[in-house]
mmCIF file with all atom_site columns, C-alpha atoms in Angstrom:
data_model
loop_
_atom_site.group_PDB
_atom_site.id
_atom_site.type_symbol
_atom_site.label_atom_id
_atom_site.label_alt_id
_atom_site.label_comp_id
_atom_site.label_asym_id
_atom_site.label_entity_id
_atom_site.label_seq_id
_atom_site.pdbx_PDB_ins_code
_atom_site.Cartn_x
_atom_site.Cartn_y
_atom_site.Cartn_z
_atom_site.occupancy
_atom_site.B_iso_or_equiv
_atom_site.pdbx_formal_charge
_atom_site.auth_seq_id
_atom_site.auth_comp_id
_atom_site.auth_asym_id
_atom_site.auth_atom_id
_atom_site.pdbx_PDB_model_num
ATOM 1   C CA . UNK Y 1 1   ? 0.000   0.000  0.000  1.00 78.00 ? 1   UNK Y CA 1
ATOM 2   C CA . UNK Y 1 2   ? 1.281   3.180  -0.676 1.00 90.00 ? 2   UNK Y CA 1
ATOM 3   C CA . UNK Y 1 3   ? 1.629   5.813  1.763  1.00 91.00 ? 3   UNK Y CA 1
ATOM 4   C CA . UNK Y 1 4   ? -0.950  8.456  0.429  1.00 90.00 ? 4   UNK Y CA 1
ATOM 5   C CA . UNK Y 1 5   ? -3.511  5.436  0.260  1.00 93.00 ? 5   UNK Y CA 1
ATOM 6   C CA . UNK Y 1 6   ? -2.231  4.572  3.744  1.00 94.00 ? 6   UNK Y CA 1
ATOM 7   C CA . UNK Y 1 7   ? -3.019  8.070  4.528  1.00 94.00 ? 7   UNK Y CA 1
ATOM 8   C CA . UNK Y 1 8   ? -6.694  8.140  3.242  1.00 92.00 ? 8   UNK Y CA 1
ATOM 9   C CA . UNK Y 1 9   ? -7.122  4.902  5.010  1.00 94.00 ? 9   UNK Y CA 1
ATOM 10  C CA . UNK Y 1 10  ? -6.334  6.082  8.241  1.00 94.00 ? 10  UNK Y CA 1
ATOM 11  C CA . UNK Y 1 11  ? -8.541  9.070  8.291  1.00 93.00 ? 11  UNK Y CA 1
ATOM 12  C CA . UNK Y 1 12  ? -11.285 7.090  6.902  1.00 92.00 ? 12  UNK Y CA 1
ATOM 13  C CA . UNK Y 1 13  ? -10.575 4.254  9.900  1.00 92.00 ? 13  UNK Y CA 1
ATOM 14  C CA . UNK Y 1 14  ? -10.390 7.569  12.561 1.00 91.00 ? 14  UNK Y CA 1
ATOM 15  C CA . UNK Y 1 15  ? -13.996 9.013  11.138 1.00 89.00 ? 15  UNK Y CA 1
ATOM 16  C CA . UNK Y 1 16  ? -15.945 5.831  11.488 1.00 87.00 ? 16  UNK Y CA 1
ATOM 17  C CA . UNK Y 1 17  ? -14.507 5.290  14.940 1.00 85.00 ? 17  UNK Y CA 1
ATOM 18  C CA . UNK Y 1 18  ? -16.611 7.128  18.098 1.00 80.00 ? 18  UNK Y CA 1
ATOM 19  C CA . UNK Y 1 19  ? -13.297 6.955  19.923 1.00 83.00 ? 19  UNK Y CA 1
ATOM 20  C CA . UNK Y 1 20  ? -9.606  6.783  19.640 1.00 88.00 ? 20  UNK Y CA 1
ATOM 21  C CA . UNK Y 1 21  ? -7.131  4.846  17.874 1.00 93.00 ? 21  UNK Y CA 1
ATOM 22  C CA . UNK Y 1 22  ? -4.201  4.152  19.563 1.00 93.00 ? 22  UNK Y CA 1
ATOM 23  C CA . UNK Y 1 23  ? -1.071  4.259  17.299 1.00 93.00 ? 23  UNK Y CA 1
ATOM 24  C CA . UNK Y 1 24  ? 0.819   1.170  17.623 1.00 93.00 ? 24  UNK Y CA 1
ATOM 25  C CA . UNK Y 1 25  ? -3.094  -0.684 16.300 1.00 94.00 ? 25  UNK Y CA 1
ATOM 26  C CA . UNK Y 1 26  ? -2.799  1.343  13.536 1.00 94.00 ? 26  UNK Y CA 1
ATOM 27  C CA . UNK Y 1 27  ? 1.067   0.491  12.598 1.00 94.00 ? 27  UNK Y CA 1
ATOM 28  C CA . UNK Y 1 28  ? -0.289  -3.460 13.386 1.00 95.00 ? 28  UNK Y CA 1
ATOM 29  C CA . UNK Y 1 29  ? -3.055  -3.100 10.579 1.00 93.00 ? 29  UNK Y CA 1
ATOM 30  C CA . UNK Y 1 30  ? -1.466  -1.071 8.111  1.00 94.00 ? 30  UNK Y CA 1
ATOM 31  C CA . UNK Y 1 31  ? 1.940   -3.305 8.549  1.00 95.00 ? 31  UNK Y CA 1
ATOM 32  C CA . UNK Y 1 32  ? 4.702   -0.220 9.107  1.00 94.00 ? 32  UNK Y CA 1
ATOM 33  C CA . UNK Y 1 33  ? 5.767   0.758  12.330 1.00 94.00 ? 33  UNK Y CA 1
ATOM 34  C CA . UNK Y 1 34  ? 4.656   3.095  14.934 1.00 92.00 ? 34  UNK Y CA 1
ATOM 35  C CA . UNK Y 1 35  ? 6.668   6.076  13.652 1.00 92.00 ? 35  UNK Y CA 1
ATOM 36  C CA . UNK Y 1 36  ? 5.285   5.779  10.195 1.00 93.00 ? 36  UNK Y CA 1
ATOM 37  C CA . UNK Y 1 37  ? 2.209   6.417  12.100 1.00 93.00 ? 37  UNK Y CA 1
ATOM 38  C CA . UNK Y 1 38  ? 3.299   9.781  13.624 1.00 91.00 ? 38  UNK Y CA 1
ATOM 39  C CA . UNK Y 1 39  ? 4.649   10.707 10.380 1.00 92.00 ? 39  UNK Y CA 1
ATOM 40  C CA . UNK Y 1 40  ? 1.440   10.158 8.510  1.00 93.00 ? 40  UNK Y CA 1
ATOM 41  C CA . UNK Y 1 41  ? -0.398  11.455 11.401 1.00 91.00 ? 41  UNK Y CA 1
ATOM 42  C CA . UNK Y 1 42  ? 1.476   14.777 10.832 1.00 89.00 ? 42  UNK Y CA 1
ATOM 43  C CA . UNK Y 1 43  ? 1.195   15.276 7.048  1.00 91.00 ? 43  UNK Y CA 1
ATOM 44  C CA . UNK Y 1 44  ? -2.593  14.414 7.601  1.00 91.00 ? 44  UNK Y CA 1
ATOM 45  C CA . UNK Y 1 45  ? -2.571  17.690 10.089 1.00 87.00 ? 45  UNK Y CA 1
ATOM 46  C CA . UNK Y 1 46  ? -0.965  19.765 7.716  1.00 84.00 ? 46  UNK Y CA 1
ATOM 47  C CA . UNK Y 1 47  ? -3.257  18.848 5.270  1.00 86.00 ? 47  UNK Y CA 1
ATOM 48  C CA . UNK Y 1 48  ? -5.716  19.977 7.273  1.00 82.00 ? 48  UNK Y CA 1
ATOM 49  C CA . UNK Y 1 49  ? -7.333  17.143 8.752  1.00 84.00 ? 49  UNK Y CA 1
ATOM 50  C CA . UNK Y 1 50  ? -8.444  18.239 12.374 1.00 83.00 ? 50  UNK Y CA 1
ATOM 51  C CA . UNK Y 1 51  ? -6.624  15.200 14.432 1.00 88.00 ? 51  UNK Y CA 1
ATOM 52  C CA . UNK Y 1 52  ? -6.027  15.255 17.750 1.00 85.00 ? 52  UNK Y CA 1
ATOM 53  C CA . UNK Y 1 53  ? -4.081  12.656 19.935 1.00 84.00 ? 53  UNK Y CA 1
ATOM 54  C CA . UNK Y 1 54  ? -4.933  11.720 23.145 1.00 81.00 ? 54  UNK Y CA 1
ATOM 55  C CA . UNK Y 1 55  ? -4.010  9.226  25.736 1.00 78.00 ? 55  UNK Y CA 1
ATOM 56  C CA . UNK Y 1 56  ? -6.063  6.826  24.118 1.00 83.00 ? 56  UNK Y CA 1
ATOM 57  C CA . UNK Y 1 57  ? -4.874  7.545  20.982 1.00 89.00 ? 57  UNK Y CA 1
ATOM 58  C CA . UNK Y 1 58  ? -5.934  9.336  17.702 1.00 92.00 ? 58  UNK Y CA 1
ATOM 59  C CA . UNK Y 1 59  ? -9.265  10.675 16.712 1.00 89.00 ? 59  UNK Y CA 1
ATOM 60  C CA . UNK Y 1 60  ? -10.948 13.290 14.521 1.00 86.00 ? 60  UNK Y CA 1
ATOM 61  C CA . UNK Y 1 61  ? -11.819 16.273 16.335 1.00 77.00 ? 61  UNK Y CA 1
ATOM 62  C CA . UNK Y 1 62  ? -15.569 16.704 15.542 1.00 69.00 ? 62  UNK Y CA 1
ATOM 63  C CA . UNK Y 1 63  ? -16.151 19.694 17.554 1.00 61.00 ? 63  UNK Y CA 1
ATOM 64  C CA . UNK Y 1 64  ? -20.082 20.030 17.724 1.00 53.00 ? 64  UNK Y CA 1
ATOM 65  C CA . UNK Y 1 65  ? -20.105 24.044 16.662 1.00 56.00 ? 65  UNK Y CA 1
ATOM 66  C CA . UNK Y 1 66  ? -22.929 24.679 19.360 1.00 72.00 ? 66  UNK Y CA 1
ATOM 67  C CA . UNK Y 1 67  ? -20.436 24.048 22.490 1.00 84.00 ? 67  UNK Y CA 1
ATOM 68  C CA . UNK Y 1 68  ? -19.628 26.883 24.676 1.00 90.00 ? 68  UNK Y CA 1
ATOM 69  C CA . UNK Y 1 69  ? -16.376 26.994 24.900 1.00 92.00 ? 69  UNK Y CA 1
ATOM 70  C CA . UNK Y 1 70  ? -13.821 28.520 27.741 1.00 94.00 ? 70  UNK Y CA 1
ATOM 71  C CA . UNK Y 1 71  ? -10.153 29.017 28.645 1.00 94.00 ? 71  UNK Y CA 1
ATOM 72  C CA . UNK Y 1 72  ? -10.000 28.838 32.425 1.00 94.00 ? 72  UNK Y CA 1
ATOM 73  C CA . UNK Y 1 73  ? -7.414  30.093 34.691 1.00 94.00 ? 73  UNK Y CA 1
ATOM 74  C CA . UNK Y 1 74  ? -7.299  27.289 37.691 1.00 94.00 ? 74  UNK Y CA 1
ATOM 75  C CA . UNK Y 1 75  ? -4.556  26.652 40.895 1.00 93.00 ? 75  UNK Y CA 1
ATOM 76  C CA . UNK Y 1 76  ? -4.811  23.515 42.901 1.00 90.00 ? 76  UNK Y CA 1
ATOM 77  C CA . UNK Y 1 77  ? -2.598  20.865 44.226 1.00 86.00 ? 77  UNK Y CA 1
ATOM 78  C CA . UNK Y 1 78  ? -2.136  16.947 42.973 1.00 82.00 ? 78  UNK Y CA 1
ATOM 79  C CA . UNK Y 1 79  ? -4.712  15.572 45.048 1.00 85.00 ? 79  UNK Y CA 1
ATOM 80  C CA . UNK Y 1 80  ? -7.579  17.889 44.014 1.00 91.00 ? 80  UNK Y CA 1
ATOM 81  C CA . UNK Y 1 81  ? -7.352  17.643 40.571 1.00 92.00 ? 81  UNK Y CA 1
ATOM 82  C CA . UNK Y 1 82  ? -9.253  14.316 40.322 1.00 92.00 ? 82  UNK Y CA 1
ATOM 83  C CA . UNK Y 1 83  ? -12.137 16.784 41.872 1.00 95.00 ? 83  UNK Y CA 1
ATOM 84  C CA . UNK Y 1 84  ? -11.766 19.261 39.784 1.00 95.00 ? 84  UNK Y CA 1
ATOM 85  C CA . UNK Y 1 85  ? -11.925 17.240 36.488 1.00 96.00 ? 85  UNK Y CA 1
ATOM 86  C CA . UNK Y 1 86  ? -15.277 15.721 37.971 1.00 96.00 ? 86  UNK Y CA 1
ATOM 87  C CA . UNK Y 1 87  ? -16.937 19.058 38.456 1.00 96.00 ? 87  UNK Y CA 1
ATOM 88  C CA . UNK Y 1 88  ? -16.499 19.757 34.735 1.00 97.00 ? 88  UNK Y CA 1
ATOM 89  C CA . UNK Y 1 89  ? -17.593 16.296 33.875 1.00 96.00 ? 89  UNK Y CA 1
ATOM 90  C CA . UNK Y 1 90  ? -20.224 15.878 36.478 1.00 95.00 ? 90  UNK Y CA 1
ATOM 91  C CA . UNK Y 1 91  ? -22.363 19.229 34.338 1.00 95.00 ? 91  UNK Y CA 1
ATOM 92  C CA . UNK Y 1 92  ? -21.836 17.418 30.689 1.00 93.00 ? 92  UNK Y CA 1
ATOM 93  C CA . UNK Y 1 93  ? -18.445 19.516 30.331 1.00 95.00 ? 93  UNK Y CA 1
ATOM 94  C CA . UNK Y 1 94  ? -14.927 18.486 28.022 1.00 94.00 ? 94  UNK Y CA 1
ATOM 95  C CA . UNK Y 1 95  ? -12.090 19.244 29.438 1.00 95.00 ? 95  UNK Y CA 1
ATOM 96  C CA . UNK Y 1 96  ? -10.291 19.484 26.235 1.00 92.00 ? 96  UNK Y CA 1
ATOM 97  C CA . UNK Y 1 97  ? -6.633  20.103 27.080 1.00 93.00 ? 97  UNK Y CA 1
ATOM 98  C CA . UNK Y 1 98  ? -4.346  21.460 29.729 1.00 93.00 ? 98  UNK Y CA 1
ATOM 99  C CA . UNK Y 1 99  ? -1.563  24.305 29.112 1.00 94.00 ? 99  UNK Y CA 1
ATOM 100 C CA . UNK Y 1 100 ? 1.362   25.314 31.144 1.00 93.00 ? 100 UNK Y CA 1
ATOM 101 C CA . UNK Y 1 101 ? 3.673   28.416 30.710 1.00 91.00 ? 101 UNK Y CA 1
ATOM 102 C CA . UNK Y 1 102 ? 7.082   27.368 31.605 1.00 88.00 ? 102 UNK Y CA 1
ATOM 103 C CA . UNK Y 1 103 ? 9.814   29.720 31.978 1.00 87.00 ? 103 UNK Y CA 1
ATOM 104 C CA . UNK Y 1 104 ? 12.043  28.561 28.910 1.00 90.00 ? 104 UNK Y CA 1
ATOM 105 C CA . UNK Y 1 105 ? 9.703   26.323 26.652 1.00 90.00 ? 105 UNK Y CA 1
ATOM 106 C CA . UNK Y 1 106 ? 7.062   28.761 26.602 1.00 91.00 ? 106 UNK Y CA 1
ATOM 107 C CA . UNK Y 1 107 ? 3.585   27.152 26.095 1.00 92.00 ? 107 UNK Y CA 1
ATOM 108 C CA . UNK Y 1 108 ? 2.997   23.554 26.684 1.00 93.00 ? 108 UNK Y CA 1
ATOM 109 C CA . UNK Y 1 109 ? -0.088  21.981 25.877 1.00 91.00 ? 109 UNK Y CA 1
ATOM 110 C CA . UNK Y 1 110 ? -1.281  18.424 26.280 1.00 90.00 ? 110 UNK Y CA 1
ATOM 111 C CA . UNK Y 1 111 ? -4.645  16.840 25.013 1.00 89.00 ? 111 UNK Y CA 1
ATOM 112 C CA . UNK Y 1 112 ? -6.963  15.126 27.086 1.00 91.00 ? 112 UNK Y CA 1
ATOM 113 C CA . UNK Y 1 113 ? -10.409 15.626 26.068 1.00 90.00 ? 113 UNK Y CA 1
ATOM 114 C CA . UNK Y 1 114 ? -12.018 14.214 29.231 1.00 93.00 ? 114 UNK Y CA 1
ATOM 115 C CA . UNK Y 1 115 ? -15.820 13.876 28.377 1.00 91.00 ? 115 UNK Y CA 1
ATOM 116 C CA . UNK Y 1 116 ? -16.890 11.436 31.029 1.00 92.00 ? 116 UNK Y CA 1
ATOM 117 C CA . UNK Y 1 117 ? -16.502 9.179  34.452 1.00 93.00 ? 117 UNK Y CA 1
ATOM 118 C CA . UNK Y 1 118 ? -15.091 6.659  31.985 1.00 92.00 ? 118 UNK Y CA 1
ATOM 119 C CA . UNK Y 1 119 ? -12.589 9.095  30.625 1.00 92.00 ? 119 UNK Y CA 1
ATOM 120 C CA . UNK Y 1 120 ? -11.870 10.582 33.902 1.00 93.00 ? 120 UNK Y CA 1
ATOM 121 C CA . UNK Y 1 121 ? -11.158 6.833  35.426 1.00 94.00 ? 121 UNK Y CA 1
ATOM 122 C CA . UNK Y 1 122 ? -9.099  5.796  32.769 1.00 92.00 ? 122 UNK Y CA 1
ATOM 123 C CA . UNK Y 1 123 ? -7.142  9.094  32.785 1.00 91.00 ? 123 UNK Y CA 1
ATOM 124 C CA . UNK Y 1 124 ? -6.826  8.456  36.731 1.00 91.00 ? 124 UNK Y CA 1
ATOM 125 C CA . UNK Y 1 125 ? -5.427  4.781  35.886 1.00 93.00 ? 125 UNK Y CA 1
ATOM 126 C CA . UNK Y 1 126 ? -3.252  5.853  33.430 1.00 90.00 ? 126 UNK Y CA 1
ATOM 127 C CA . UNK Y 1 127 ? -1.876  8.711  35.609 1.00 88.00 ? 127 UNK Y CA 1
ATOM 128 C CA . UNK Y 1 128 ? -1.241  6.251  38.626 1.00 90.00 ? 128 UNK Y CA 1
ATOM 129 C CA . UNK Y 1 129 ? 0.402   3.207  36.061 1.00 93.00 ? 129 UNK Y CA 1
ATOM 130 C CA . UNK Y 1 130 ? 2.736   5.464  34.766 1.00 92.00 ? 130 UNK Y CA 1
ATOM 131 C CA . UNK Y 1 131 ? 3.603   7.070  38.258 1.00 90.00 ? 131 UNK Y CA 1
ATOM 132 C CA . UNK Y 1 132 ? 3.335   10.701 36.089 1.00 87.00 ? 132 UNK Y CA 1
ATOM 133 C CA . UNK Y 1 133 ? 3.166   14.141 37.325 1.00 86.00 ? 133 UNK Y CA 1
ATOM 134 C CA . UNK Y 1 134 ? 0.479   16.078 35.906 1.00 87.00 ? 134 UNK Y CA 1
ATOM 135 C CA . UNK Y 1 135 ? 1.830   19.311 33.828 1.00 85.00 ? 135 UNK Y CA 1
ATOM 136 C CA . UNK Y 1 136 ? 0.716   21.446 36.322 1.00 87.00 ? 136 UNK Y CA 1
ATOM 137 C CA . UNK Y 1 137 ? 3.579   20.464 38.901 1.00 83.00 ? 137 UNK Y CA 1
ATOM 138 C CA . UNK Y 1 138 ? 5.975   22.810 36.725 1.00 87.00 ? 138 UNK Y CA 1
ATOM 139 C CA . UNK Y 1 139 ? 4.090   25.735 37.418 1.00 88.00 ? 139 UNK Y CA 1
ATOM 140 C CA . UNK Y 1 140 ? 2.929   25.092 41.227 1.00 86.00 ? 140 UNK Y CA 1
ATOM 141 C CA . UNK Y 1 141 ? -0.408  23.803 40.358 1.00 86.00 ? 141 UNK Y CA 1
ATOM 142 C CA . UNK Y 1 142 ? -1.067  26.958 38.022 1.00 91.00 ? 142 UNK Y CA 1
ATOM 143 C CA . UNK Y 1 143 ? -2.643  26.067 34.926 1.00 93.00 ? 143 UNK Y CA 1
ATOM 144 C CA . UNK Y 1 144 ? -5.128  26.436 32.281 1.00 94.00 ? 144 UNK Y CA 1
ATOM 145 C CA . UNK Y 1 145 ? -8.116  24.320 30.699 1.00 94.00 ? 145 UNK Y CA 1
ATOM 146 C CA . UNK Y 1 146 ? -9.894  24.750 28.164 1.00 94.00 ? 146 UNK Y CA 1
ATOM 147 C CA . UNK Y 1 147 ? -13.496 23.413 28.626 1.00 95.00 ? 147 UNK Y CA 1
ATOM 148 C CA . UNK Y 1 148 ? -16.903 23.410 26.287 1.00 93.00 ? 148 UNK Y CA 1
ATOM 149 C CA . UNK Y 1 149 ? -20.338 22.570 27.598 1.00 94.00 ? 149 UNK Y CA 1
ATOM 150 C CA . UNK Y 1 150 ? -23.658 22.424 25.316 1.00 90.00 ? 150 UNK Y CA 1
ATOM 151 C CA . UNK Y 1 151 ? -24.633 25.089 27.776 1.00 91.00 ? 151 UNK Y CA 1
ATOM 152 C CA . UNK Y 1 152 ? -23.783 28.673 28.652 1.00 92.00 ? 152 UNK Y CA 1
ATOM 153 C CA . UNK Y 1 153 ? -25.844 27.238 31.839 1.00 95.00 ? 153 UNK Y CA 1
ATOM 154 C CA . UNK Y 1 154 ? -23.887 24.986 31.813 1.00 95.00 ? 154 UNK Y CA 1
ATOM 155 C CA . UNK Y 1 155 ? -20.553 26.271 31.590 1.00 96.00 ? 155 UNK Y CA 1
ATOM 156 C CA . UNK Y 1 156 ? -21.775 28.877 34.222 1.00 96.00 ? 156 UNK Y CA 1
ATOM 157 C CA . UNK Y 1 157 ? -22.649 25.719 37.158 1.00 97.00 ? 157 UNK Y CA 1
ATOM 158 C CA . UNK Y 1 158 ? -18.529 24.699 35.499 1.00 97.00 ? 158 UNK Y CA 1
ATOM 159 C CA . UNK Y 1 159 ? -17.189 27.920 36.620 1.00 96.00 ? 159 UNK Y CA 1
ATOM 160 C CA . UNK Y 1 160 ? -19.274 28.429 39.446 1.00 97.00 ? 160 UNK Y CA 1
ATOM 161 C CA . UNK Y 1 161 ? -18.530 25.720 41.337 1.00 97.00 ? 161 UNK Y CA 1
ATOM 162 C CA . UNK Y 1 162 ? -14.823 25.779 40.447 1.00 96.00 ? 162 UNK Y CA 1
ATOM 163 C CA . UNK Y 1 163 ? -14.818 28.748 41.986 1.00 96.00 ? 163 UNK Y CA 1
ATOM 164 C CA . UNK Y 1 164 ? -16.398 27.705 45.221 1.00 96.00 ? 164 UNK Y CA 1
ATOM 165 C CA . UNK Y 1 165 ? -13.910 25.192 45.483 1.00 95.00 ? 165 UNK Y CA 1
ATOM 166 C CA . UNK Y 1 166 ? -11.243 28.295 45.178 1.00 94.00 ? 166 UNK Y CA 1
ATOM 167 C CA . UNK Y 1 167 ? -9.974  26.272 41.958 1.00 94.00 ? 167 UNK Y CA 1
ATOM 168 C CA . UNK Y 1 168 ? -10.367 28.932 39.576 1.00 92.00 ? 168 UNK Y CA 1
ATOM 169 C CA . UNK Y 1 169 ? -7.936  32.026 39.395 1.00 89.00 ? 169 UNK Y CA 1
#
C-alpha cells in the first residue's frame, strides 16, 4: 500500500470510529511501524485534517459548533485535581486540554479531552500506572483548561462551582 492510500485509510478508519485509535493498532493493521504512524499522522494535520491525539490515541476532532467553549485560569494541588476534572464532567463539560507556561519552553499543551466518568477513570489509571506528574507540577499547580459545555448554563454551574472550590484564578 502506498503511503498516500495509507493516509486516506487512516482518516477514513479515525472518522468511522466514536473513539480513539491508539497508534501502535494502527502500525499493526497497516503493517509499518509506529513512527510511520506519527509521520502520517502529521502530514494528515498539515493537510488539514483536524486530528487530535490523546491518551487513548488518535481521533478526529468533531467539535459540535454549538459548544460553549472557555479558557479557564485554575490553581490547585495533585490531590484535588481528580475533583476538579469531575466538576467539569459531572455538568456534561470536556475538558479538552491542559496548558502550562514554563519559563524557557514557553507554552505547553497536552490533550486530554475528558468527556466522562469513563474518561476521567481511565485518565486516573493511566496517571497512577505510569507514576506521572500532571503538567501542572511545573508551574505550582497553576494552569489552564480549556473546557466546552452544550450550555452557557452549563458552563456557568462549570465555573461556578470551580470557583467555590477556590480552583479557579
Amino acid at each position: 500500500m502506498k503511503a498516500d492510500e495509507r493516509r486516506n485509510s487512516i482518516v477514513e478508519l479515525l472518522h468511522g470510529e466514536k473513539g480513539a485509535i491508539k497508534g501502535t493498532i494502527l502500525a499493526e493493521k497497516f503493517n509499518v511501524t509506529r513512527q510511520i504512524i506519527v509521520k502520517d499522522i502529521a502530514i494528515l494535520r498539515a493537510k488539514g485534517n483536524n486530528i487530535i491525539a490523546t491518551p487513548d490515541g488518535y481521533m478526529i476532532n468533531e467539535e459540535k459548533e454549538n459548544r460553549i467553549k472557555s479558557i479557564i485560569a485554575v490553581n490547585h494541588s495533585d490531590n484535588e485535581m481528580i475533583d476538579e476534572l469531575e466538576i467539569v464532567v459531572k455538568y456534561g463539560g470536556i475538558i479538552e486540554d491542559v496548558i502550562v507556561e514554563h519559563p524557557i519552553y514557553g507554552e505547553i499543551r497536552g490533550t486530554i479531552m475528558i468527556k466522562n466518568l469513563n474518561d476521567l477513570n481511565k485518565f486516573k489509571s493511566a496517571l497512577n500506572e505510569a507514576k506521572a506528574k500532571p503538567l501542572s507540577i511545573l508551574t505550582d499547580g497553576v494552569h489552564l483548561h480549556t473546557i466546552s459545555a452544550d450550555s452557557l448554563e452549563n458552563m456557568d454551574l462549570i465555573k461556578q462551582e470551580l470557583k467555590e472550590k477556590g480552583f479557579i484564578l
